[in-house]
Amino acid sequence: MGHGQNKLTAVAVKNARPGKYSDGNGLWLHKRNDGGSQWFLRVTIHGRRREMGLGSAAEVSLKEAREAAEQWRRVARSNIDPIKERERLRREAARNLHLLEDVAKDAFESRKAELKGDGVAGRWFSPLEGHILPKLGKIPVSDIDQKDIRDTLAPIWHEKAETARKALNRLAICMRHAAALGFDVDLQATEKARALLGKQRHKATNIPALHWREVPAFYASLNEGTVTHLALRLLILTGVRSMPLRFIHEEQIEGDVWTIPAEAMKGKRDATSEFRVPLSKEALSIIEQARRHARDGFLFPSVKKGVISDATMSRLMERAEMVARPHGFRSSLRDWIAETTDTPHDIAETVLGHVVGGSVERAYRRTDFLEQRRRLMEIWAQHITSPGCQIATQLSEPK
């Protein structure tokens, strides 16, 4: 091809068939078979031919591609590798985004994928927005130290303990994100701030739970076979959260294993990880009784449409003048495991569907301890259904 210039026209770019077309001066259009199209610039730098992508023709017009090509050819003429130069400029630009608020937004963006409902549901950003960024947002991350953090959180450290704790944890994530972006930050700043702030006087208010010794009597009182009674019984027997329980569906049960789909599990599980719940004999018999009420395969339908609500289960406990609430049975179960069995921590946590260990550790530990949990849940069911006896049951793990 001759060394003409500006050989292409906008119409030609639009209608080109698959192939490579030269506009002259090293600027080329590559039309792919799948209909996509890319601009690229061929330059020779230090005796090597380099190809530099200039974006897709759908987004970059012919005129813009020519301007970009001219800009990068100038760079190449001064003997600088344009591809490396562009990388350097990108890094430079990223480095200028170094105020805490920019880093925090970027950290949030990159975590959105793992957060439910783009993190709006989880309100991931709000503790930062409400309590950290108003004071520290405009400070470069490299300058933030534990005293800044302490001064920011001191006013709410005891009064709004839970919020302050969340804000500090989110800030720690932002600092790690800043370090990953290559900023020079003090990764220990948040921990040092925690030490300066001292122990929180205010204990996080947990949902009131029944002591495990009192669970059998309450369980026995749920004897009417209604949807609400059966749902509460299964909730107590399995120790799951109320949402997956309310939406339990026939199709999720196979033999004595109930598989809760990933999207019904709380927290950032890998989207692939459902949670298997072993069902004790008692749990299976409750499910059998619930089948009479089933609608569209849902075992606990509400009177009108959909499934039983959280409030319905809570109200039953309220009417019985109990302070405890349905979610509290998870604590009753957890305490029973801790106080009457010698179950290893990881298994006990997995019973509650808590994610144990970091992602690497989880990847290596390809087990959800189903067998161990099956034995544990059977003994829990025995405890619940035969009040006042075998409290001394010891469950030993085979080593």
XYZ file of C-alpha atoms in Angstrom:
399
model
C 0.000 0.000 0.000
C 1.175 3.523 -0.733
C 1.833 5.951 2.070
C -1.234 8.048 1.442
C -2.996 9.611 4.364
C -6.637 9.659 5.483
C -7.681 6.912 3.081
C -10.734 5.925 5.115
C -14.057 7.727 5.382
C -16.592 7.502 8.185
C -18.983 5.638 5.895
C -16.274 3.178 4.847
C -15.491 2.526 8.530
C -19.150 1.855 9.240
C -19.709 -0.485 6.274
C -16.348 -2.255 6.142
C -16.443 -6.053 5.897
C -14.184 -8.133 8.209
C -10.499 -7.438 7.545
C -7.736 -4.882 8.251
C -7.819 -1.438 6.628
C -5.071 1.185 6.616
C -5.922 4.860 7.028
C -2.263 5.711 6.416
C 0.538 6.792 8.757
C 0.306 3.578 10.755
C -3.369 3.943 11.742
C -5.388 0.794 11.025
C -8.931 -0.406 11.452
C -9.467 -4.071 12.270
C -13.010 -5.288 11.572
C -13.566 -8.672 13.255
C -15.840 -11.453 12.057
C -18.101 -11.003 15.072
C -18.880 -7.447 13.944
C -16.616 -5.753 16.503
C -14.006 -3.303 15.283
C -10.799 -1.871 16.778
C -8.463 0.984 15.924
C -4.777 0.315 16.313
C -1.597 2.221 15.632
C 1.555 0.580 14.276
C 4.712 2.330 15.384
C 8.331 1.277 15.285
C 10.157 2.007 18.497
C 13.771 0.968 19.209
C 13.659 -1.069 15.998
C 10.633 -3.091 17.172
C 7.214 -2.824 15.648
C 4.554 -2.253 18.280
C 0.780 -2.289 17.905
C -1.149 -0.018 20.188
C -4.927 -0.343 20.594
C -6.813 2.955 20.356
C -10.277 1.769 21.273
C -13.293 0.339 19.491
C -14.613 2.013 16.343
C -18.067 1.941 17.906
C -16.866 4.382 20.572
C -13.976 6.218 18.913
C -14.750 8.137 15.708
C -12.381 8.190 12.739
C -11.521 11.818 13.550
C -10.699 10.939 17.202
C -8.659 7.915 16.140
C -6.587 10.149 13.826
C -5.994 12.682 16.621
C -4.944 9.945 19.041
C -2.663 8.367 16.434
C -0.985 11.736 15.849
C -0.466 12.263 19.584
C 1.154 8.826 20.081
C 3.264 9.098 16.920
C 4.758 12.292 18.376
C 5.634 10.379 21.536
C 7.249 7.609 19.465
C 9.250 10.186 17.492
C 10.870 11.335 20.727
C 11.950 7.723 21.168
C 9.533 6.908 23.986
C 7.490 3.703 23.852
C 3.896 5.041 23.563
C 2.376 1.939 25.169
C 4.587 2.267 28.253
C 3.990 6.007 28.316
C 0.222 5.523 28.301
C 0.542 3.042 31.189
C 2.654 5.562 33.110
C 0.103 8.330 32.558
C -2.682 6.036 33.729
C -0.779 5.216 36.893
C -0.083 8.892 37.405
C -3.771 9.706 37.082
C -4.639 6.932 39.528
C -2.081 8.300 41.943
C -3.770 11.682 41.877
C -6.993 10.071 42.978
C -5.491 9.733 46.389
C -7.921 11.526 48.671
C -9.682 9.171 51.068
C -13.078 9.878 49.509
C -11.824 8.844 46.048
C -10.178 5.715 47.406
C -13.298 4.878 49.400
C -15.516 5.209 46.313
C -13.113 3.075 44.307
C -13.005 0.456 47.073
C -16.805 0.412 47.113
C -16.981 0.068 43.315
C -14.589 -2.859 43.310
C -16.492 -4.600 46.110
C -19.941 -4.060 44.608
C -19.661 -7.275 42.665
C -19.444 -9.256 45.898
C -22.089 -7.286 47.768
C -25.766 -8.062 47.610
C -27.870 -5.578 45.604
C -24.802 -3.579 44.583
C -24.144 -2.871 48.216
C -27.212 -0.699 48.515
C -28.991 -3.471 50.349
C -26.011 -4.017 52.589
C -25.570 -0.242 53.053
C -21.850 -0.906 52.830
C -20.962 2.697 52.129
C -23.198 4.479 54.625
C -21.038 4.146 57.785
C -18.159 5.717 55.832
C -20.351 8.388 54.328
C -21.977 9.262 57.621
C -19.046 9.198 59.995
C -15.645 9.062 58.306
C -15.730 11.002 55.042
C -17.212 14.259 56.409
C -14.033 14.683 58.475
C -11.359 12.722 56.616
C -12.638 12.577 53.029
C -10.451 15.403 51.736
C -7.237 14.121 53.352
C -4.719 12.186 51.214
C -4.761 8.542 52.340
C -1.009 8.562 52.950
C -1.455 11.269 55.589
C -4.137 9.528 57.630
C -2.891 8.253 60.984
C -4.449 6.653 64.053
C -4.970 10.004 65.797
C -7.078 11.324 62.904
C -9.133 8.168 63.028
C -9.482 8.303 66.817
C -10.613 11.941 66.729
C -13.139 11.133 64.039
C -14.728 8.184 65.816
C -14.344 9.193 69.479
C -17.700 11.062 69.597
C -19.665 7.952 68.599
C -17.367 5.167 69.851
C -19.521 4.373 72.902
C -22.822 5.974 71.954
C -23.189 4.320 68.559
C -20.863 1.407 69.150
C -22.119 -0.818 66.358
C -22.014 1.951 63.735
C -18.575 3.100 64.870
C -17.253 -0.442 64.675
C -18.633 -0.824 61.148
C -17.168 2.531 60.097
C -13.737 1.521 61.416
C -13.879 -1.858 59.643
C -14.890 -0.215 56.356
C -12.065 2.282 56.749
C -9.591 -0.586 57.236
C -10.801 -2.045 53.926
C -10.290 1.348 52.230
C -6.745 1.547 53.597
C -5.962 -1.935 52.266
C -7.455 -0.894 48.934
C -5.223 2.203 48.915
C -2.191 -0.002 49.570
C -3.215 -2.250 46.674
C -3.390 0.845 44.451
C 0.218 1.548 45.389
C -0.253 4.366 47.901
C 2.010 4.544 50.887
C -0.460 4.056 53.738
C -0.188 2.909 57.324
C -2.098 -0.371 57.277
C -1.989 -0.570 61.062
C -3.588 2.863 61.531
C -7.084 1.487 62.094
C -5.903 -1.103 64.621
C -3.876 1.515 66.495
C -6.939 3.769 66.492
C -8.982 0.914 67.943
C -6.458 0.634 70.763
C -6.579 4.386 71.396
C -10.377 4.391 71.445
C -10.444 1.635 74.039
C -12.992 -1.074 74.717
C -16.522 -0.176 73.776
C -18.641 0.096 76.892
C -21.810 -0.482 74.980
C -22.323 -4.138 74.104
C -23.868 -4.738 70.701
C -27.531 -5.369 71.389
C -28.113 -8.934 70.388
C -31.518 -10.271 69.540
C -32.843 -11.738 72.812
C -32.495 -15.501 72.870
C -33.948 -18.224 75.020
C -31.420 -20.099 77.174
C -30.893 -23.514 75.589
C -32.252 -25.178 78.725
C -35.585 -23.414 78.144
C -35.880 -24.285 74.465
C -37.442 -27.777 75.026
C -40.382 -26.340 76.993
C -41.070 -23.708 74.333
C -40.703 -26.310 71.585
C -43.248 -28.525 73.365
C -45.719 -25.626 73.440
C -45.658 -25.366 69.633
C -47.960 -28.344 69.309
C -50.881 -27.180 67.193
C -49.531 -28.239 63.797
C -50.302 -24.815 62.300
C -48.004 -23.267 59.691
C -46.582 -20.877 62.314
C -45.984 -23.615 64.895
C -44.356 -25.939 62.377
C -42.188 -23.139 60.937
C -40.926 -22.176 64.390
C -40.227 -25.824 65.220
C -38.161 -26.271 62.054
C -36.405 -22.952 62.703
C -35.369 -24.174 66.158
C -34.311 -27.612 64.904
C -32.137 -26.354 62.036
C -30.705 -23.118 63.455
C -31.022 -21.413 60.053
C -31.943 -17.756 59.557
C -35.596 -17.018 59.135
C -35.468 -15.970 55.477
C -34.314 -19.280 53.988
C -36.647 -21.044 56.403
C -39.712 -19.045 55.345
C -38.940 -19.734 51.688
C -38.190 -23.436 52.101
C -39.446 -25.315 49.035
C -40.073 -29.019 48.477
C -37.523 -29.062 45.659
C -34.738 -28.000 48.053
C -35.118 -31.194 50.091
C -33.485 -34.416 49.030
C -33.406 -37.290 51.476
C -32.288 -35.833 54.787
C -30.475 -32.839 53.305
C -32.037 -29.441 52.706
C -30.003 -27.346 50.254
C -30.528 -23.623 50.683
C -29.788 -21.830 47.376
C -26.875 -19.376 47.479
C -28.986 -16.263 46.977
C -30.998 -17.044 50.118
C -27.854 -17.204 52.264
C -26.810 -13.989 53.942
C -23.347 -12.539 53.478
C -20.881 -12.607 50.645
C -20.746 -16.240 49.750
C -19.304 -17.083 46.408
C -22.413 -17.083 44.251
C -21.895 -20.790 43.728
C -22.022 -21.834 47.327
C -25.360 -23.037 48.487
C -25.616 -24.242 52.048
C -26.532 -27.802 52.973
C -28.503 -28.373 56.149
C -28.639 -31.914 57.591
C -32.173 -32.743 58.764
C -32.656 -34.715 61.980
C -35.419 -37.331 62.192
C -37.526 -34.804 64.093
C -36.934 -32.135 61.400
C -37.997 -34.599 58.698
C -41.191 -35.367 60.562
C -41.975 -31.616 60.865
C -41.425 -31.247 57.097
C -43.748 -34.211 56.523
C -46.475 -32.474 58.579
C -45.850 -29.155 56.782
C -46.454 -30.790 53.390
C -50.198 -30.767 54.118
C -50.118 -26.968 54.132
C -47.794 -26.569 51.148
C -48.764 -24.218 48.330
C -46.850 -24.213 45.019
C -44.254 -26.353 46.754
C -43.627 -23.771 49.517
C -43.981 -25.530 52.874
C -44.926 -22.454 54.918
C -47.386 -20.419 52.838
C -49.066 -17.370 54.344
C -52.848 -17.151 54.506
C -53.212 -14.918 51.443
C -50.259 -15.144 49.106
C -46.538 -15.755 49.346
C -44.930 -17.304 52.403
C -45.258 -16.784 56.139
C -43.746 -13.494 57.346
C -41.089 -12.886 59.944
C -43.573 -10.870 61.964
C -45.975 -13.786 62.222
C -43.370 -15.898 64.021
C -42.268 -12.975 66.215
C -45.859 -12.135 67.192
C -46.448 -15.637 68.460
C -43.506 -15.243 70.851
C -44.669 -11.751 71.792
C -48.162 -12.991 72.631
C -46.582 -15.642 74.855
C -44.994 -12.633 76.652
C -41.488 -13.764 75.784
C -38.673 -11.299 75.161
C -36.849 -13.766 72.934
C -37.300 -13.547 69.155
C -37.091 -16.206 66.414
C -33.604 -15.200 65.262
C -32.388 -15.785 68.832
C -32.653 -19.552 68.484
C -29.422 -19.449 66.510
C -27.719 -18.184 69.676
C -29.461 -20.788 71.830
C -28.102 -23.486 69.520
C -24.634 -21.926 69.371
C -24.434 -21.690 73.177
C -25.683 -25.251 73.591
C -22.928 -26.480 71.251
C -20.286 -24.484 73.137
C -21.450 -25.448 76.614
C -22.419 -29.103 76.254
C -20.260 -30.464 73.437
C -16.614 -30.270 72.489
C -17.274 -29.393 68.869
C -14.374 -27.675 67.066
C -14.952 -23.968 66.345
C -15.077 -24.325 62.540
C -17.799 -26.944 62.700
C -19.815 -24.987 65.263
C -19.644 -21.865 63.084
C -20.582 -23.824 59.956
C -23.722 -25.075 61.751
C -24.925 -21.452 61.718
C -23.961 -21.066 58.070
C -21.153 -18.690 58.994
C -18.344 -18.528 56.456
C -15.226 -19.813 58.193
C -11.697 -18.757 57.238
C -10.396 -16.698 54.325
C -11.145 -17.541 50.713
C -7.850 -19.388 50.272
C -8.462 -21.550 53.307
C -12.043 -22.212 52.115
C -10.794 -23.200 48.682
C -8.527 -25.840 50.230
C -11.049 -27.057 52.743
C -13.496 -28.645 50.355
C -15.831 -29.726 53.138
C -18.892 -28.298 54.781
C -18.628 -30.795 57.679
C -22.000 -32.289 56.721
C -21.435 -35.601 58.538
C -20.245 -33.998 61.763
C -23.146 -31.528 61.657
C -25.635 -34.349 61.019
C -24.648 -36.035 64.307
C -24.703 -32.725 66.146
C -28.162 -31.770 64.880
C -29.541 -35.189 65.825
C -28.392 -34.680 69.429
C -29.775 -31.110 69.446
C -33.131 -32.528 68.282
C -33.033 -35.089 71.103
C -32.300 -32.327 73.609
C -35.232 -30.253 72.334
C -37.761 -33.056 72.190
C -37.037 -34.724 75.532
C -37.035 -31.905 78.071
C -35.015 -32.191 81.199
C -32.882 -35.138 80.204
C -29.488 -35.831 78.672
C -28.235 -32.307 79.120
C -24.926 -33.891 79.968
C -24.624 -35.365 76.478
C -21.062 -34.982 75.360
C -20.410 -35.017 71.665
C -16.875 -35.942 70.836
C -15.286 -35.401 67.480
C -13.516 -38.463 66.148
C -9.989 -37.185 65.740
